[in-house]
Structures are given as structure tokens and as C-alpha cells.
CSV table of C-alpha atoms and ligand atoms in Angstrom, one decimal:
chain,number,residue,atom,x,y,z
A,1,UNK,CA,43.5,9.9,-67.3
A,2,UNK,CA,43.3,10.7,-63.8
A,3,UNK,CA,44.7,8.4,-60.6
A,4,UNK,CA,42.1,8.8,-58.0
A,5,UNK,CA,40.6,8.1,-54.3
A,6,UNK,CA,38.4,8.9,-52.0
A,7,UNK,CA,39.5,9.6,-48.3
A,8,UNK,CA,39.4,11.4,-45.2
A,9,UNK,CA,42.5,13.9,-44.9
A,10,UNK,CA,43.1,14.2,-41.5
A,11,UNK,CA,43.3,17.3,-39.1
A,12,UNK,CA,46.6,18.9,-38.3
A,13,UNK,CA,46.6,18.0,-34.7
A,14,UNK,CA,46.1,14.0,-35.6
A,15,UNK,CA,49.0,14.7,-38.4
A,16,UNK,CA,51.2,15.7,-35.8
A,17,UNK,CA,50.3,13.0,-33.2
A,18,UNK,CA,51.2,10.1,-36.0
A,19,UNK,CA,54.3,12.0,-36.9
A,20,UNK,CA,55.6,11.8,-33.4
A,21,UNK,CA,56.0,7.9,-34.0
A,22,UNK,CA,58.5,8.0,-36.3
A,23,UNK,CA,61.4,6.0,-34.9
A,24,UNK,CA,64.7,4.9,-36.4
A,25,UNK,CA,63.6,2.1,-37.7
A,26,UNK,CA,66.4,1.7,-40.6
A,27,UNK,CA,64.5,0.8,-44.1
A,28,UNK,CA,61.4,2.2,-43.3
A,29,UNK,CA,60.2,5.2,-45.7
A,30,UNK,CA,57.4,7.2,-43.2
A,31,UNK,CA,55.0,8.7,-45.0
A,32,UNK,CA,55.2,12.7,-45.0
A,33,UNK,CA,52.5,14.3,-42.8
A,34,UNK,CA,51.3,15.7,-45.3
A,35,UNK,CA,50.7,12.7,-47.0
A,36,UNK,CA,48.5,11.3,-44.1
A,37,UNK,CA,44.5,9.9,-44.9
A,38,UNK,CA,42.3,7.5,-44.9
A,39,UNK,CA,41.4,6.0,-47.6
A,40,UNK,CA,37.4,5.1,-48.3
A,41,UNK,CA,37.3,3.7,-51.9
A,42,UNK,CA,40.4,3.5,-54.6
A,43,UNK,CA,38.8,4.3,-57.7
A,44,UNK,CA,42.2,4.2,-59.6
A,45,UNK,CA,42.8,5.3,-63.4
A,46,UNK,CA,39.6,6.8,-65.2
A,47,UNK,CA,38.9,9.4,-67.7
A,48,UNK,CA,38.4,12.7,-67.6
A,49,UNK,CA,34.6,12.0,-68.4
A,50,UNK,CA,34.2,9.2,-65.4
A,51,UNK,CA,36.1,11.5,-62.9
A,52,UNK,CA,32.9,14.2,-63.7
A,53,UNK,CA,30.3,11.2,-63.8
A,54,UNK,CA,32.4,10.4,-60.1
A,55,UNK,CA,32.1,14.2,-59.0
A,56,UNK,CA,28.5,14.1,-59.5
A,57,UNK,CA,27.9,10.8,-57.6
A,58,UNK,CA,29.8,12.0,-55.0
A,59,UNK,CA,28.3,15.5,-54.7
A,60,UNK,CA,25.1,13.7,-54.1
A,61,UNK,CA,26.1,11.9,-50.8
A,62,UNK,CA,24.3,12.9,-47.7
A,63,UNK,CA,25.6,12.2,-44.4
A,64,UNK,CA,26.6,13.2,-41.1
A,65,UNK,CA,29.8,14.3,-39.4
A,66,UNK,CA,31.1,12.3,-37.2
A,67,UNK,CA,34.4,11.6,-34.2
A,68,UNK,CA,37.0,9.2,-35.7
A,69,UNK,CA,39.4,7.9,-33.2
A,70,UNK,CA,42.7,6.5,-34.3
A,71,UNK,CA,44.0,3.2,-32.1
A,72,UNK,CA,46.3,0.7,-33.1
A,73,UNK,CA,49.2,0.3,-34.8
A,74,UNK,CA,49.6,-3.0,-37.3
A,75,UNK,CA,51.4,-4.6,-40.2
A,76,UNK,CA,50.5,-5.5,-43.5
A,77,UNK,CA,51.7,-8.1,-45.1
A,78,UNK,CA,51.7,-9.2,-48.7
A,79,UNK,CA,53.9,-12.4,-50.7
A,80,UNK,CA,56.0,-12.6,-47.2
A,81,UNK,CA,57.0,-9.4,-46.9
A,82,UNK,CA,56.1,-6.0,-44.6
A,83,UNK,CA,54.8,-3.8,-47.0
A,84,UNK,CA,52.9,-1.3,-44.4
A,85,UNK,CA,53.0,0.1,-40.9
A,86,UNK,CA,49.2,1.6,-40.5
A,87,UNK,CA,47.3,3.2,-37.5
A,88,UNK,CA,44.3,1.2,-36.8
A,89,UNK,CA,40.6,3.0,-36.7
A,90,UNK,CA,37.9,2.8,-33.3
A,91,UNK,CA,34.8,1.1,-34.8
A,92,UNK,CA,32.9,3.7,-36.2
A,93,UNK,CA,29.6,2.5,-37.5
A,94,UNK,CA,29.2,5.9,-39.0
A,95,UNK,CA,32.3,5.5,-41.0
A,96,UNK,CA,30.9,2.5,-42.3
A,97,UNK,CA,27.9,4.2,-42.9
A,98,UNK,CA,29.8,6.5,-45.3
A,99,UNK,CA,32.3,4.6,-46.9
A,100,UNK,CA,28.9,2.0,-48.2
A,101,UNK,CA,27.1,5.1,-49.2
A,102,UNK,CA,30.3,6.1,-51.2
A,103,UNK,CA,30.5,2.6,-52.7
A,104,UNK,CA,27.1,3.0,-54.0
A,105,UNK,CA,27.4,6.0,-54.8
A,106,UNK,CA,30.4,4.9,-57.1
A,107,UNK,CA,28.9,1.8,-58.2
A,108,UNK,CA,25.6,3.8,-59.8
A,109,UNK,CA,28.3,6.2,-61.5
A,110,UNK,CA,29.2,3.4,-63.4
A,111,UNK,CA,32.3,2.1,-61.4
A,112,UNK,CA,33.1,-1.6,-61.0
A,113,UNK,CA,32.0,-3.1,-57.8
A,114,UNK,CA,35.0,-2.7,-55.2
A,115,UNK,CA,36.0,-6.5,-53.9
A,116,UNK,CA,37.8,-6.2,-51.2
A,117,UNK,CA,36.9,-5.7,-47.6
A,118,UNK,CA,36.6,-2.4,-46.1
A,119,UNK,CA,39.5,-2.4,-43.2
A,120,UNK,CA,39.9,1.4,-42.6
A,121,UNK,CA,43.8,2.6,-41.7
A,122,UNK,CA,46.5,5.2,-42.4
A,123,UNK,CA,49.8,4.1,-43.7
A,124,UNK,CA,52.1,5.5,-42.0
A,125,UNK,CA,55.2,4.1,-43.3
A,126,UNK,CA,56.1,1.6,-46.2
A,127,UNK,CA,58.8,-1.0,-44.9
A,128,UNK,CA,59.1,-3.7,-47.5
A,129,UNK,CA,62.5,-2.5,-46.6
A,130,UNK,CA,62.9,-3.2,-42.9
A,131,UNK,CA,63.7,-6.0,-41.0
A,132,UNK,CA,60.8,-7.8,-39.6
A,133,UNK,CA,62.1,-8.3,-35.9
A,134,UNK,CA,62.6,-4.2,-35.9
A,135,UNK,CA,58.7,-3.7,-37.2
A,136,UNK,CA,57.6,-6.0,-34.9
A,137,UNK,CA,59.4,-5.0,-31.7
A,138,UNK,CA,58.1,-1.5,-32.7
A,139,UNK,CA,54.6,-2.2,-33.1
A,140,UNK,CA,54.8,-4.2,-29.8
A,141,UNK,CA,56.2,-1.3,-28.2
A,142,UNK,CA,53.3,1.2,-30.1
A,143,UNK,CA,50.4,-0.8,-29.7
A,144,UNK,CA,48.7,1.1,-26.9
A,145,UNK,CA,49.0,4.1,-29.2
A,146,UNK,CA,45.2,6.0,-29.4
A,147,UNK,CA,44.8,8.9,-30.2
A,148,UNK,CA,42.0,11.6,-29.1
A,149,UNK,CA,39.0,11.9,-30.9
A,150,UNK,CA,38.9,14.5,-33.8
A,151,UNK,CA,35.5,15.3,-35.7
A,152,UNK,CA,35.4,14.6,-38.9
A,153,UNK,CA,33.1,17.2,-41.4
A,154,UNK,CA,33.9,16.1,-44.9
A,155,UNK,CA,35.6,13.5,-47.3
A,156,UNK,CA,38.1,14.3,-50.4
A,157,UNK,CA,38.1,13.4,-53.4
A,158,UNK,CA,42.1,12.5,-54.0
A,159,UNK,CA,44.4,12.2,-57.5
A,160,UNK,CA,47.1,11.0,-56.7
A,161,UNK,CA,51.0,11.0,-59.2
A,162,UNK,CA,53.3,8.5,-58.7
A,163,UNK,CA,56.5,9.2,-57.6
A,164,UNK,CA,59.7,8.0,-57.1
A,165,UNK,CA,59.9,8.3,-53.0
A,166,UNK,CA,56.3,9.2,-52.3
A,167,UNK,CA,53.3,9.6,-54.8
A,168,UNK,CA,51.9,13.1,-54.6
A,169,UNK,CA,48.0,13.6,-53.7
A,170,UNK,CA,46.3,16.9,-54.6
A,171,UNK,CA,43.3,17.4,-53.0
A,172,UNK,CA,40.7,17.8,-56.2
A,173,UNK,CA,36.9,18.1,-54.2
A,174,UNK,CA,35.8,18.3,-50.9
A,175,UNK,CA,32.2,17.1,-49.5
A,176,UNK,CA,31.1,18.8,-46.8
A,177,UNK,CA,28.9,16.2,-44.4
A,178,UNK,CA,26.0,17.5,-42.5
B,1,2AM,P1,47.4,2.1,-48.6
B,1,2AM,O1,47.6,3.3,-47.8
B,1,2AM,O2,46.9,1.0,-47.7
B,1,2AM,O3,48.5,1.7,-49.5
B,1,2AM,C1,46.2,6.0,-52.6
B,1,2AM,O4,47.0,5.1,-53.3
B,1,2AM,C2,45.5,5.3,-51.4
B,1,2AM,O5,44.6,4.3,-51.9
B,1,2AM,C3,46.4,4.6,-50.5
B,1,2AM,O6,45.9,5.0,-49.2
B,1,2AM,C4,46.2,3.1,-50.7
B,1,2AM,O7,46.1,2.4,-49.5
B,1,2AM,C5,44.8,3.1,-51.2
B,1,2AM,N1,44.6,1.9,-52.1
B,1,2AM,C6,43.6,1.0,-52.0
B,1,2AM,N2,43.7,0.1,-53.0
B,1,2AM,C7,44.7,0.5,-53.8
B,1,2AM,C8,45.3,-0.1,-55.0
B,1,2AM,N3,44.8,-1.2,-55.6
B,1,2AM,N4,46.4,0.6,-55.5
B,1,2AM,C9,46.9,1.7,-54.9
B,1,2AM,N5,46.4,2.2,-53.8
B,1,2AM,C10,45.3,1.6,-53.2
């Protein structure tokens, strides 16, 4: 069985730039830079034989490069708690354009439709943790944050092991867009 996504890893410069908000903020785990990425579609535990049927579909997907600009910072909350600090994502319509060609890419390879909502964002630090006034001061104090354009000239196929402080993500195939 294989854990896997699909995302965008992002370039070192960008890396950096969200690495440079980490803040004492005591409870919160930040993600490693290395660790950083958007996320397009969770496809989540498959076989061996799906992951191939996956590869394929994915291979298959043309489109264009494009600038991503990060801006925002929020909070996600789940059962009344903090769970995530994320970056926010400039509306991109040709991110859209390739995450709903990756969808139906997916969907013909014989994955299950995905339900929820595209909201594009990197996690940068899990803070089920943390105490709410301290997230929320900080993402008051963040929320200007943008960061310069970067261009964006292929998308990853991700597995991804659980571990005990962060999972680990291997990079498995890369897409080149046009
Ligand atoms: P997150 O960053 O918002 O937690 C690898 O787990 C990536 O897939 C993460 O970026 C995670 O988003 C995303 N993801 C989306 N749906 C998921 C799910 N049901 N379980 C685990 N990760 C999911």
C-alpha cells in the first residue's frame, strides 16, 4: 500500500521566506521546510497497481506553467480546536485549471470522486497545541504577509509515512508543465 498526494513542492527561495515566520509561539510544531507544499488532490492509501493506473493518468496531463503567489496567513479549525496555521494562495485561475484537470485525471484512473472544496494553502505549522489568543495575535500580526511571485513548472506526485513528529514525504514523480 502506498500513502499518496499530489502537490506543488515549492521553490527554495519561498521555503525560506515561510520559514522566517516561525515565532515562539509555545505548542506550535512548524512544519520543516523541507516539508513545505501544496497540496492539489489527497489520493490517500492505494495499491501498488492503482498508484501505476495514477502515474499514468497523471503523466497524461497537459498544462501550462504558471506564477503562484503566496498571501495570507489563516487558521483552520476543526471540533473547536486550531489544528493548522497555513499561508493563503493569490487567485490563480490557472491553478484551478490544474488542480480540476488533476481531479479528472484521477477520477478516469478509477479514483473516487474528491468531495471537498478545493481551498489551496501550505500548512505551516500544526497548533492543536497552542493557545488560541497566541495563534490569533500572531496571525493578526502576519496577515499582510505576501510573498513574491515564483513560477511554477511542474507538480509531484507525493507518498507520504506517518510519523511520530512529522510524516515524511518522498517525492515519487514529477510532471513537467508546458
Ligand atoms: P494539510 O496540509 O492541510 O493537512 C499530505 O497529508 C497532504 O495532504 C497535506 O498537505 C494535507 O493537508 C493534505 N490532505 C488533504 N486531505 C487529507 C486527508 N484526508 N488526510 C491527510 N492529509 C490530507
Amino acid at each position: 500500500m502506498f500513502r499518496l498526494f499530489v502537490a506543488l513542492s515549492l521553490p527554495a527561495v519561498l521555503r525560506s521566506q515561510l520559514a522566517a515566520l516561525h515565532a515562539g509561539i509555545p505548542g506550535a510544531r512548524w512544519v520543516p521546510p523541507e516539508n513545505y507544499h501544496l497540496t492539489l488532490r489527497f489520493i490517500g492509501e492505494i495499491e501498488g497497481w492503482q498508484a501505476e493506473e495514477v502515474d499514468l493518468a497523471l503523466a497524461g496531463i497537459r498544462s501550462r506553467g504558471f506564477d503562484l503567489t503566496l498571501r495570507g496567513i489563516g487558521l483552520y479549525e476543526k471540533a473547536g480546536r486550531i489544528q493548522a496555521m497555513w499561508v493563503g494562495v493569490e487567485r490563480s485561475d490557472a491553478l484551478s485549471h490544474l488542480q480540476s484537470k488533476i481531479e479528472t485525471a484521477l477520477q478516469r484512473s478509477g479514483m473516487p470522486p474528491e468531495r471537498k472544496r478545493f481551498a489551496p494553502h501550505v500548512t505551516i505549522a500544526r497548533t492543536d497545541r497552542a493557545a488560541p489568543e497566541k495563534l490569533a495575535a500572531f496571525v493578526q500580526a502576519h496577515n499582510l504577509f505576501r510573498a513574491p511571485p515564483v513560477p511554477i513548472e511542474a507538480f509531484t506526485l507525493f507518498s507520504s509515512r506517518l510519523g511520530k513528529e512529522a510524516s515524511v514525504y518522498e517525492a515519487e514523480v514529477e510532471y513537467e508543465l508546458a
